[in-house]
mmCIF file with all atom_site columns, N, CA and C and ligand atoms in Angstrom:
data_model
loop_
_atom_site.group_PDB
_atom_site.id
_atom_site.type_symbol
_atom_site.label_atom_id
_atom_site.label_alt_id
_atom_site.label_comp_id
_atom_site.label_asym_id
_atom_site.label_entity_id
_atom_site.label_seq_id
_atom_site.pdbx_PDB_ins_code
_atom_site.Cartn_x
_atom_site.Cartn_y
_atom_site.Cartn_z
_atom_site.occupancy
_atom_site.B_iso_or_equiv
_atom_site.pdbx_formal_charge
_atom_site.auth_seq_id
_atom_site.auth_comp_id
_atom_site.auth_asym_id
_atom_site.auth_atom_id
_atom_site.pdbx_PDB_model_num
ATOM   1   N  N   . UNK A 1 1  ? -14.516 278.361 -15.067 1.00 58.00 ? 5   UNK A N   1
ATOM   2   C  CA  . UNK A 1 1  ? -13.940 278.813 -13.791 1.00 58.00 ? 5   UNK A CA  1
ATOM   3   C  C   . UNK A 1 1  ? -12.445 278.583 -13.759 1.00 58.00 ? 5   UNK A C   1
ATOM   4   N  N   . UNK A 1 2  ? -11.844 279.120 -14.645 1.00 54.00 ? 6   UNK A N   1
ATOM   5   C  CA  . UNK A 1 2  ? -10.184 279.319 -14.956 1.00 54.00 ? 6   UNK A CA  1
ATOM   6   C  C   . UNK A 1 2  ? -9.360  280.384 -15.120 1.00 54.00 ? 6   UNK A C   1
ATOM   7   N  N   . UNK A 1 3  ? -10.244 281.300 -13.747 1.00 57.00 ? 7   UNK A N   1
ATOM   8   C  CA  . UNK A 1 3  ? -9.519  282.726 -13.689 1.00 57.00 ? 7   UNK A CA  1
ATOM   9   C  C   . UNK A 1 3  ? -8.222  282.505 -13.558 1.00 57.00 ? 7   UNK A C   1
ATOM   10  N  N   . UNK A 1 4  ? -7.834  281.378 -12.568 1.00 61.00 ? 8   UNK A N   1
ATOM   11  C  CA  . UNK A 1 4  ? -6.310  281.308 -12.130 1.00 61.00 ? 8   UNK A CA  1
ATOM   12  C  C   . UNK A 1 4  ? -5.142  280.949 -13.481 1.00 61.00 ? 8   UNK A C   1
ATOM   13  N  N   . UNK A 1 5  ? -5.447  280.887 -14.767 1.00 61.00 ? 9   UNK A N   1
ATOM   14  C  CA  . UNK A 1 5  ? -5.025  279.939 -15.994 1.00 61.00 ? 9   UNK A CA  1
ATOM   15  C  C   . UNK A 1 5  ? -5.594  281.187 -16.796 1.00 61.00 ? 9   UNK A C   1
ATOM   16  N  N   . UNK A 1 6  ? -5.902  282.029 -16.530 1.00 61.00 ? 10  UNK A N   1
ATOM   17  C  CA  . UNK A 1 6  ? -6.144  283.296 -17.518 1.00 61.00 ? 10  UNK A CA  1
ATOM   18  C  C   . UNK A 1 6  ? -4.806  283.934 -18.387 1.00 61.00 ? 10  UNK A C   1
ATOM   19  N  N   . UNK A 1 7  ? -4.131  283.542 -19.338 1.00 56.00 ? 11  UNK A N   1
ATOM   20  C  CA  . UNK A 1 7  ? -3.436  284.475 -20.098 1.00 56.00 ? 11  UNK A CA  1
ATOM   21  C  C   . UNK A 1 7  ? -3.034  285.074 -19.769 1.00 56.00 ? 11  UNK A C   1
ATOM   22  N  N   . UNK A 1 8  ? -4.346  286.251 -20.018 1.00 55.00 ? 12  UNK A N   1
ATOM   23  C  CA  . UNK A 1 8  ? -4.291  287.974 -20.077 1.00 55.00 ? 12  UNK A CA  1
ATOM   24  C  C   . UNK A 1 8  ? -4.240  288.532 -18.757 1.00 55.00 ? 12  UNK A C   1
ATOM   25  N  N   . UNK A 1 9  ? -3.977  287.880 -17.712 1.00 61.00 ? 13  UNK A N   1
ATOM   26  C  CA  . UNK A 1 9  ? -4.092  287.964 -16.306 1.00 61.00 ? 13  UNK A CA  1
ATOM   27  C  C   . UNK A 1 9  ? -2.444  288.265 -15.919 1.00 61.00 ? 13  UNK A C   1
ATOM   28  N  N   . UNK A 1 10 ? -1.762  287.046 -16.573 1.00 64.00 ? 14  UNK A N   1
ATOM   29  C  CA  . UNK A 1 10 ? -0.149  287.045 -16.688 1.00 64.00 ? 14  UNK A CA  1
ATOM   30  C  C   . UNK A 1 10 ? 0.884   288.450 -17.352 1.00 64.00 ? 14  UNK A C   1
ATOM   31  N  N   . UNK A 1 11 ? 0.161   289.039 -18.474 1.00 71.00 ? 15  UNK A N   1
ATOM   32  C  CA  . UNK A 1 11 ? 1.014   289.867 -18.753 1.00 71.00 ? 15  UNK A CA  1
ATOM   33  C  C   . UNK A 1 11 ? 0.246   291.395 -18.390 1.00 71.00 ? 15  UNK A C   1
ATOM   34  N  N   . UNK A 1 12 ? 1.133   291.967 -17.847 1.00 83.00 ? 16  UNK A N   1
ATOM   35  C  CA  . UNK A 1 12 ? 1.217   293.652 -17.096 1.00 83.00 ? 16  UNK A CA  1
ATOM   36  C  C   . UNK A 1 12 ? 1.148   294.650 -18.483 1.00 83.00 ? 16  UNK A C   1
ATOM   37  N  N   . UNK A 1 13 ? 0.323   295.438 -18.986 1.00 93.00 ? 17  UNK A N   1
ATOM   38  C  CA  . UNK A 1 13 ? 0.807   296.402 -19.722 1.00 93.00 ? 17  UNK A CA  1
ATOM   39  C  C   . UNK A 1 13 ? 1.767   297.398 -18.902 1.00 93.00 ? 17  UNK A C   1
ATOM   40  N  N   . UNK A 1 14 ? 2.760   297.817 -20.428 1.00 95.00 ? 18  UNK A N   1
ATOM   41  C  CA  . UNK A 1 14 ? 3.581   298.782 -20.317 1.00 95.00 ? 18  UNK A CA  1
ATOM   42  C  C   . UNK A 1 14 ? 3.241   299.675 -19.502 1.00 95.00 ? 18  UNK A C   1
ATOM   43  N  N   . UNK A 1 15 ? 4.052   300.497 -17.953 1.00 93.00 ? 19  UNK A N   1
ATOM   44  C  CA  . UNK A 1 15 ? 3.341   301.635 -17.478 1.00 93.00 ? 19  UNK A CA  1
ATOM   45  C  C   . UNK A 1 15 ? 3.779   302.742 -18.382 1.00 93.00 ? 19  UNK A C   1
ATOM   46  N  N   . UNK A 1 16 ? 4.625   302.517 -19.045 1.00 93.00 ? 20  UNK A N   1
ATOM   47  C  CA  . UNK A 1 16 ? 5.153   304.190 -20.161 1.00 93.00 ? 20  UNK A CA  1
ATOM   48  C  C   . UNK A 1 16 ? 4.393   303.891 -21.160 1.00 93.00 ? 20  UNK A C   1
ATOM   49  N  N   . UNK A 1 17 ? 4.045   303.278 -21.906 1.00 96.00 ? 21  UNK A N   1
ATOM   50  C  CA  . UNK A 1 17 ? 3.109   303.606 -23.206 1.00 96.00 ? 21  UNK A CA  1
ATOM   51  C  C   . UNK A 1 17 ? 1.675   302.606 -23.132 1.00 96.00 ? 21  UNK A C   1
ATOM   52  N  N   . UNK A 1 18 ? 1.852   301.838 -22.108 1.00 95.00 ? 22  UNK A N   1
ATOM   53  C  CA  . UNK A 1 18 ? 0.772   300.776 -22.121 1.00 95.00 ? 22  UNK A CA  1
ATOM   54  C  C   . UNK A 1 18 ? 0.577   299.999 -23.078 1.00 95.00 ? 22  UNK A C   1
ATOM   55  N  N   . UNK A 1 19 ? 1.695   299.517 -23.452 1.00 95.00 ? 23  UNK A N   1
ATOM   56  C  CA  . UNK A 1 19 ? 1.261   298.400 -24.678 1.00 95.00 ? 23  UNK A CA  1
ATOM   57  C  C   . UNK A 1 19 ? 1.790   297.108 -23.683 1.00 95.00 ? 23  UNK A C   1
ATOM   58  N  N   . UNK A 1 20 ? 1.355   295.961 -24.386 1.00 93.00 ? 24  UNK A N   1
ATOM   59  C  CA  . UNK A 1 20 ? 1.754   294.887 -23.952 1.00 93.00 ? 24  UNK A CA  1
ATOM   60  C  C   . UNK A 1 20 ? 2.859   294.830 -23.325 1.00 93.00 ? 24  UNK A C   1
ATOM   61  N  N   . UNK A 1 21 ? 3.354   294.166 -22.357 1.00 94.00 ? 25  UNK A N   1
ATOM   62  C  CA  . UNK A 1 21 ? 4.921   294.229 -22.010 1.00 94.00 ? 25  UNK A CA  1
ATOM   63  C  C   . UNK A 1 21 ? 5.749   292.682 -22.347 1.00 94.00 ? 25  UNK A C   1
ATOM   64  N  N   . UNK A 1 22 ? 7.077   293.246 -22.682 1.00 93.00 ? 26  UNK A N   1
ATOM   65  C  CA  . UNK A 1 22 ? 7.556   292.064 -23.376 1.00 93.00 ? 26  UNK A CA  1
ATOM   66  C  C   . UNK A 1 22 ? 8.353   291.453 -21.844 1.00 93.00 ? 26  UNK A C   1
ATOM   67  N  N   . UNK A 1 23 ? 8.939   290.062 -21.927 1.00 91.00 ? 27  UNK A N   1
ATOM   68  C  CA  . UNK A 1 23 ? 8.982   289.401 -21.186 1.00 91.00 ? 27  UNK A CA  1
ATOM   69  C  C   . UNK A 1 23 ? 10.563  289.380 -20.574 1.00 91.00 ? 27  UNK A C   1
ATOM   70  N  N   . UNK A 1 24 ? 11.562  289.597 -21.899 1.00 94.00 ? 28  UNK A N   1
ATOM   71  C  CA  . UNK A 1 24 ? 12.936  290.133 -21.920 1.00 94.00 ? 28  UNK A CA  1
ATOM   72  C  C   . UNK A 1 24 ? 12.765  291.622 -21.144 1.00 94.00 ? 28  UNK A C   1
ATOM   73  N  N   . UNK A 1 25 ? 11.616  292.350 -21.426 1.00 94.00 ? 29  UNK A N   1
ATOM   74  C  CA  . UNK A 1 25 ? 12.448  293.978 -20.859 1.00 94.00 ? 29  UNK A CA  1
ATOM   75  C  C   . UNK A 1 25 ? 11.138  294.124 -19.548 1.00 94.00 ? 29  UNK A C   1
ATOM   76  N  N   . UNK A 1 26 ? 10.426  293.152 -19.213 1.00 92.00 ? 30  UNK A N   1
ATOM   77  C  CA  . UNK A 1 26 ? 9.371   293.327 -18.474 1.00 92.00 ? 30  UNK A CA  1
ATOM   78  C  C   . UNK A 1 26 ? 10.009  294.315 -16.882 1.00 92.00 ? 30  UNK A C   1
ATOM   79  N  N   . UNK A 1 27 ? 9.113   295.049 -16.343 1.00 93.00 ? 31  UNK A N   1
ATOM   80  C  CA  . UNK A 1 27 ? 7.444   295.064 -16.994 1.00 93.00 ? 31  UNK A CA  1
ATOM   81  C  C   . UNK A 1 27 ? 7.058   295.953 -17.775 1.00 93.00 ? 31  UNK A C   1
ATOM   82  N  N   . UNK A 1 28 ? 8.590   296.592 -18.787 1.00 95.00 ? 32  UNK A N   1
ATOM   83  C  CA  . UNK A 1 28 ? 8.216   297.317 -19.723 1.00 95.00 ? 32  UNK A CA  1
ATOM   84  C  C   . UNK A 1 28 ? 8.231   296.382 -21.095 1.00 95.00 ? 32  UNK A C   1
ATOM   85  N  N   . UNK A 1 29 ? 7.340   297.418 -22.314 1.00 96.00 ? 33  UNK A N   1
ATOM   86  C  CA  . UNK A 1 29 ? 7.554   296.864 -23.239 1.00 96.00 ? 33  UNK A CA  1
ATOM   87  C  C   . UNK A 1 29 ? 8.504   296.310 -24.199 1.00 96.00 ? 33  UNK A C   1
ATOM   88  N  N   . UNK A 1 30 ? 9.737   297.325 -24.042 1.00 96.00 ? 34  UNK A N   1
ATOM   89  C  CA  . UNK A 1 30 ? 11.017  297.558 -24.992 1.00 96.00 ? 34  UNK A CA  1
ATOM   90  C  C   . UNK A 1 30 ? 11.894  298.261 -23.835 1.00 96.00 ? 34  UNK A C   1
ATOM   91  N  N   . UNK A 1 31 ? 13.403  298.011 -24.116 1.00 96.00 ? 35  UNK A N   1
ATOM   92  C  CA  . UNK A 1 31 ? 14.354  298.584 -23.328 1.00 96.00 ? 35  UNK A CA  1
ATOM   93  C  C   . UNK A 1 31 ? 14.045  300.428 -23.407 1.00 96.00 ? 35  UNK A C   1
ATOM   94  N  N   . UNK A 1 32 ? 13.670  300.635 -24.609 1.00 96.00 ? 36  UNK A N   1
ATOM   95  C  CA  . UNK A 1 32 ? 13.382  302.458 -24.222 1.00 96.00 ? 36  UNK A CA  1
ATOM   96  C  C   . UNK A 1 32 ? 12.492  302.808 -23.431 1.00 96.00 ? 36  UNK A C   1
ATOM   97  N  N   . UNK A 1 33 ? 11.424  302.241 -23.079 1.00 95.00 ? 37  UNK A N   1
ATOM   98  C  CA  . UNK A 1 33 ? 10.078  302.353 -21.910 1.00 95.00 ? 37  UNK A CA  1
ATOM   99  C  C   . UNK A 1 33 ? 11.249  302.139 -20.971 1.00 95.00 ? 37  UNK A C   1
ATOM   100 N  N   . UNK A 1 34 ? 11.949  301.315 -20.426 1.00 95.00 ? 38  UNK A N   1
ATOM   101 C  CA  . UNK A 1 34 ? 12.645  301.176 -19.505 1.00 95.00 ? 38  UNK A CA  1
ATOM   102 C  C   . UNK A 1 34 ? 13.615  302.327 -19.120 1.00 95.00 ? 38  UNK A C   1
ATOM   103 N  N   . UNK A 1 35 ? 14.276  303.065 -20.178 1.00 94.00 ? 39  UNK A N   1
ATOM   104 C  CA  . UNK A 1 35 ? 15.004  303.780 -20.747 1.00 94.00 ? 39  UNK A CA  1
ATOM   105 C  C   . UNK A 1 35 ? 14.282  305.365 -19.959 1.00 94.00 ? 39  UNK A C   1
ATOM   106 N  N   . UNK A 1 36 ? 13.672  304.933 -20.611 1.00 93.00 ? 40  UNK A N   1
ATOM   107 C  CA  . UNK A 1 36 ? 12.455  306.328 -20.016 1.00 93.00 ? 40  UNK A CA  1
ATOM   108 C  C   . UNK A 1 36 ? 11.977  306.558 -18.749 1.00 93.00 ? 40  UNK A C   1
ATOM   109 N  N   . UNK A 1 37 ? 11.531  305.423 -17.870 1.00 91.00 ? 41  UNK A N   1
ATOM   110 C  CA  . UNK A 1 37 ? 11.705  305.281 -16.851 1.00 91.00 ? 41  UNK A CA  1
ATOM   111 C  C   . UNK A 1 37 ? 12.810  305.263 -15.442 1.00 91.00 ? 41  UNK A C   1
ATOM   112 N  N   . UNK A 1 38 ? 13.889  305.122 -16.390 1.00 89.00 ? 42  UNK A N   1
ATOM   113 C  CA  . UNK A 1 38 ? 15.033  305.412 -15.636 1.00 89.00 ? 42  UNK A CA  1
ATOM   114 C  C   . UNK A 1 38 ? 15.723  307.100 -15.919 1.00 89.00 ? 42  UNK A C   1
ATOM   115 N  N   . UNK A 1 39 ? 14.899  307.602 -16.640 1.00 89.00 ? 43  UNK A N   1
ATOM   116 C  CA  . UNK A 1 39 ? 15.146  308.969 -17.086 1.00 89.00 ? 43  UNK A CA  1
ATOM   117 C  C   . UNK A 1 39 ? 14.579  309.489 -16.052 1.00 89.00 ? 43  UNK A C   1
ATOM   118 N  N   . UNK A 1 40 ? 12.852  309.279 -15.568 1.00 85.00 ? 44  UNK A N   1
ATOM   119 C  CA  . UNK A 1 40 ? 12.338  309.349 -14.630 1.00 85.00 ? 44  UNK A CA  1
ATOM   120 C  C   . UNK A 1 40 ? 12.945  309.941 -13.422 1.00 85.00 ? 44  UNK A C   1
ATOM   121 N  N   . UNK A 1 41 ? 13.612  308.696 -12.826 1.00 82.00 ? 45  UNK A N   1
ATOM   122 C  CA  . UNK A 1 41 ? 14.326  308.649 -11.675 1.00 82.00 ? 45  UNK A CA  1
ATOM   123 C  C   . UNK A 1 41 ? 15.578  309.743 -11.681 1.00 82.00 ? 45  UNK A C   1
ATOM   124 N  N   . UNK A 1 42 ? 16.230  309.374 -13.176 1.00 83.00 ? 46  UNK A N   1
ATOM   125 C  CA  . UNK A 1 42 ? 17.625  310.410 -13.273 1.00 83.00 ? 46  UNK A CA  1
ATOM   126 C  C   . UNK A 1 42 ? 16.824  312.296 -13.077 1.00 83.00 ? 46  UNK A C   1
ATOM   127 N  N   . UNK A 1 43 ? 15.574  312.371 -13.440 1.00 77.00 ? 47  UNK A N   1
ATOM   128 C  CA  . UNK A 1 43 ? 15.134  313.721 -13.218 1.00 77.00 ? 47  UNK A CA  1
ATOM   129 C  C   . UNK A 1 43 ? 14.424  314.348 -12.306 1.00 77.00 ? 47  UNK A C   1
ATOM   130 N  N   . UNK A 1 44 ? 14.632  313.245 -11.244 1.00 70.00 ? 48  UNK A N   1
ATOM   131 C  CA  . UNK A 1 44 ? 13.643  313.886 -9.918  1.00 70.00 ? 48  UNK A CA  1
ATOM   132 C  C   . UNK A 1 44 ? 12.298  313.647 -9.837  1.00 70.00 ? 48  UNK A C   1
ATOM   133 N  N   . UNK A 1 45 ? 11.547  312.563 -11.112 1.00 54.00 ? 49  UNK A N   1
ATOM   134 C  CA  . UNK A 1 45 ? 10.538  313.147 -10.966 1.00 54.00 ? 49  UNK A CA  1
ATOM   135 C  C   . UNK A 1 45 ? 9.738   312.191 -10.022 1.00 54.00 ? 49  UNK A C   1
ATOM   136 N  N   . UNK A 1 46 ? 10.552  311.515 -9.387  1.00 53.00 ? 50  UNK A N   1
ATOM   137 C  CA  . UNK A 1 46 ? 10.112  310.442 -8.678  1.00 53.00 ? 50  UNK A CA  1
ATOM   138 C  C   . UNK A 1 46 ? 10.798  311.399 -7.084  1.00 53.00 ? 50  UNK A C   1
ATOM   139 N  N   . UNK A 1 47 ? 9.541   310.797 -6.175  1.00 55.00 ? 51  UNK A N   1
ATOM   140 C  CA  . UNK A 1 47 ? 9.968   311.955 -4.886  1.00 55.00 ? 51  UNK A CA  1
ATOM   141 C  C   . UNK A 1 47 ? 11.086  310.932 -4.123  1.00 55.00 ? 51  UNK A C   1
ATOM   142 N  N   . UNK A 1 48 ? 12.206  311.778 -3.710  1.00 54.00 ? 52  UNK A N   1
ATOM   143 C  CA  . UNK A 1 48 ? 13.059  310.844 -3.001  1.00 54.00 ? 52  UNK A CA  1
ATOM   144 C  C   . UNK A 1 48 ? 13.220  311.462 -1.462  1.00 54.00 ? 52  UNK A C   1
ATOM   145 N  N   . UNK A 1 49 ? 14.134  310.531 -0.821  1.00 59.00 ? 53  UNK A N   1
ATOM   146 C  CA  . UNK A 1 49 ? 14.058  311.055 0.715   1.00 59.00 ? 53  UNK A CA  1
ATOM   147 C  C   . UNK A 1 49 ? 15.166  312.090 0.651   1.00 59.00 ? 53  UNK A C   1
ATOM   148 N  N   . UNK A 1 50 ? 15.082  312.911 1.723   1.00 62.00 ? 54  UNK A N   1
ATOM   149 C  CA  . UNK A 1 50 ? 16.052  314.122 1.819   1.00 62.00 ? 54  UNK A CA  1
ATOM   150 C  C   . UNK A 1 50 ? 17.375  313.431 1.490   1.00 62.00 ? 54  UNK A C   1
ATOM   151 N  N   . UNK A 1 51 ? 18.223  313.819 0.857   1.00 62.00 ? 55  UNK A N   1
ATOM   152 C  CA  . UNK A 1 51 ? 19.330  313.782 0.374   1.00 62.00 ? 55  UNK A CA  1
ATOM   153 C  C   . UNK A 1 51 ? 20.540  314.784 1.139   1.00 62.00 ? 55  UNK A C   1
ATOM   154 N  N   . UNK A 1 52 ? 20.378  315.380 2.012   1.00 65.00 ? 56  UNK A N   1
ATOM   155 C  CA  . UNK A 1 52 ? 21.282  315.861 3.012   1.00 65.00 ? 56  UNK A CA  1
ATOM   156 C  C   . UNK A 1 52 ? 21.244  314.843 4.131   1.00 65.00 ? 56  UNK A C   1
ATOM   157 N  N   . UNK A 1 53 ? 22.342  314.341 4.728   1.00 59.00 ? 57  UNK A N   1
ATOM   158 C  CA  . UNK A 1 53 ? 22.603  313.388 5.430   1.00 59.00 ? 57  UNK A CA  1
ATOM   159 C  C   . UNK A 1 53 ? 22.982  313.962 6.743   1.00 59.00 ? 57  UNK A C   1
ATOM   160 N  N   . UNK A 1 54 ? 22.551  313.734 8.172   1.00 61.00 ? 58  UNK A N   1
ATOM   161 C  CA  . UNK A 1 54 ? 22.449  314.380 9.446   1.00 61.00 ? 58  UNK A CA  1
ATOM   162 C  C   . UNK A 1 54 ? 24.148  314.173 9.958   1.00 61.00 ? 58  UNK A C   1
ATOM   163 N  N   . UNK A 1 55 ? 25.214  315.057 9.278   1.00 62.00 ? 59  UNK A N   1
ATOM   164 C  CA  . UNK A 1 55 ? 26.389  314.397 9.219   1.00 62.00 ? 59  UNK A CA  1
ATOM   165 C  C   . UNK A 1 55 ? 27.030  313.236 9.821   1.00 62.00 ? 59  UNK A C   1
ATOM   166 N  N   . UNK A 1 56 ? 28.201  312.412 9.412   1.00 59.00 ? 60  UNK A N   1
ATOM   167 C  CA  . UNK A 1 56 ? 28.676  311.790 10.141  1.00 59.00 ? 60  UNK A CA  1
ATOM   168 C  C   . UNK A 1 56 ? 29.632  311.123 8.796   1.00 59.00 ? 60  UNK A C   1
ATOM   169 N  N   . UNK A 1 57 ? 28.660  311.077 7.714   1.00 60.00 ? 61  UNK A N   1
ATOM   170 C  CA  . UNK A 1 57 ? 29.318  310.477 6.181   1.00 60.00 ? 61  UNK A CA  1
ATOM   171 C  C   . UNK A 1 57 ? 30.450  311.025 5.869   1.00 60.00 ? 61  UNK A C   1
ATOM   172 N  N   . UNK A 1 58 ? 30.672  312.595 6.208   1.00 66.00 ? 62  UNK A N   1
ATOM   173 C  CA  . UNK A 1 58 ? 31.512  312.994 5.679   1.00 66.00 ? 62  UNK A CA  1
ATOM   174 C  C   . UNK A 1 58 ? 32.981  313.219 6.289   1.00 66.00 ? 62  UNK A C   1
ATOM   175 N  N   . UNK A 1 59 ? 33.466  311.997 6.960   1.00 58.00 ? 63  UNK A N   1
ATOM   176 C  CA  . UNK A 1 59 ? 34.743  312.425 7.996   1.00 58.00 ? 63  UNK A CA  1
ATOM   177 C  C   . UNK A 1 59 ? 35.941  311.695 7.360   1.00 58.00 ? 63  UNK A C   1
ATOM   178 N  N   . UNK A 1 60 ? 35.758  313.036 6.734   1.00 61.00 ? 64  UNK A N   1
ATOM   179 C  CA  . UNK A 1 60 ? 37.071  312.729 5.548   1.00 61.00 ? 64  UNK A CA  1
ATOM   180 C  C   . UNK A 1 60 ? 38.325  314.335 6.171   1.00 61.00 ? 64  UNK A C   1
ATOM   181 N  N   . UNK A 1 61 ? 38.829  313.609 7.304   1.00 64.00 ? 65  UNK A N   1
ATOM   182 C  CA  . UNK A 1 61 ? 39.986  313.972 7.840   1.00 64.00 ? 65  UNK A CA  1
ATOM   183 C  C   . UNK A 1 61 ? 41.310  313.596 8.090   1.00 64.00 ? 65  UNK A C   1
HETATM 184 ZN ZN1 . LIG B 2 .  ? 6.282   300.683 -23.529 1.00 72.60 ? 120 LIG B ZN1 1
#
């Protein structure tokens, strides 16, 4: 009865390739899973909130 002291409980697989995740680039495996994941974001493919702003940002007069 040492679920709480379980190991394999502690480390997250990789969500980009699902391998183990290392502890330096967690909770990816390697800086390129990370890499990739931030590609992710750089390509939209993550849904973001409207990006037109109900003016007021722009009072550059
Ligand atoms: Zn990975």
């Amino acid at each position: 009865m040492n679920e709480m002291s379980d190991p394999h409980k502690h480390i997250r697989p990789c969500p980009i390739c699902r391998k183990p995740a290392v502890d330096r680039y967690a909770p990816f495996c390697s800086k390129r899973c990370g890499d990739v994941d931030l590609g992710r974001w750089l390509h939209g493919h993550y849904v973001v909130e409207s990006d037109d702003s109900p003016a007021g940002e722009d009072g550059e007069n």
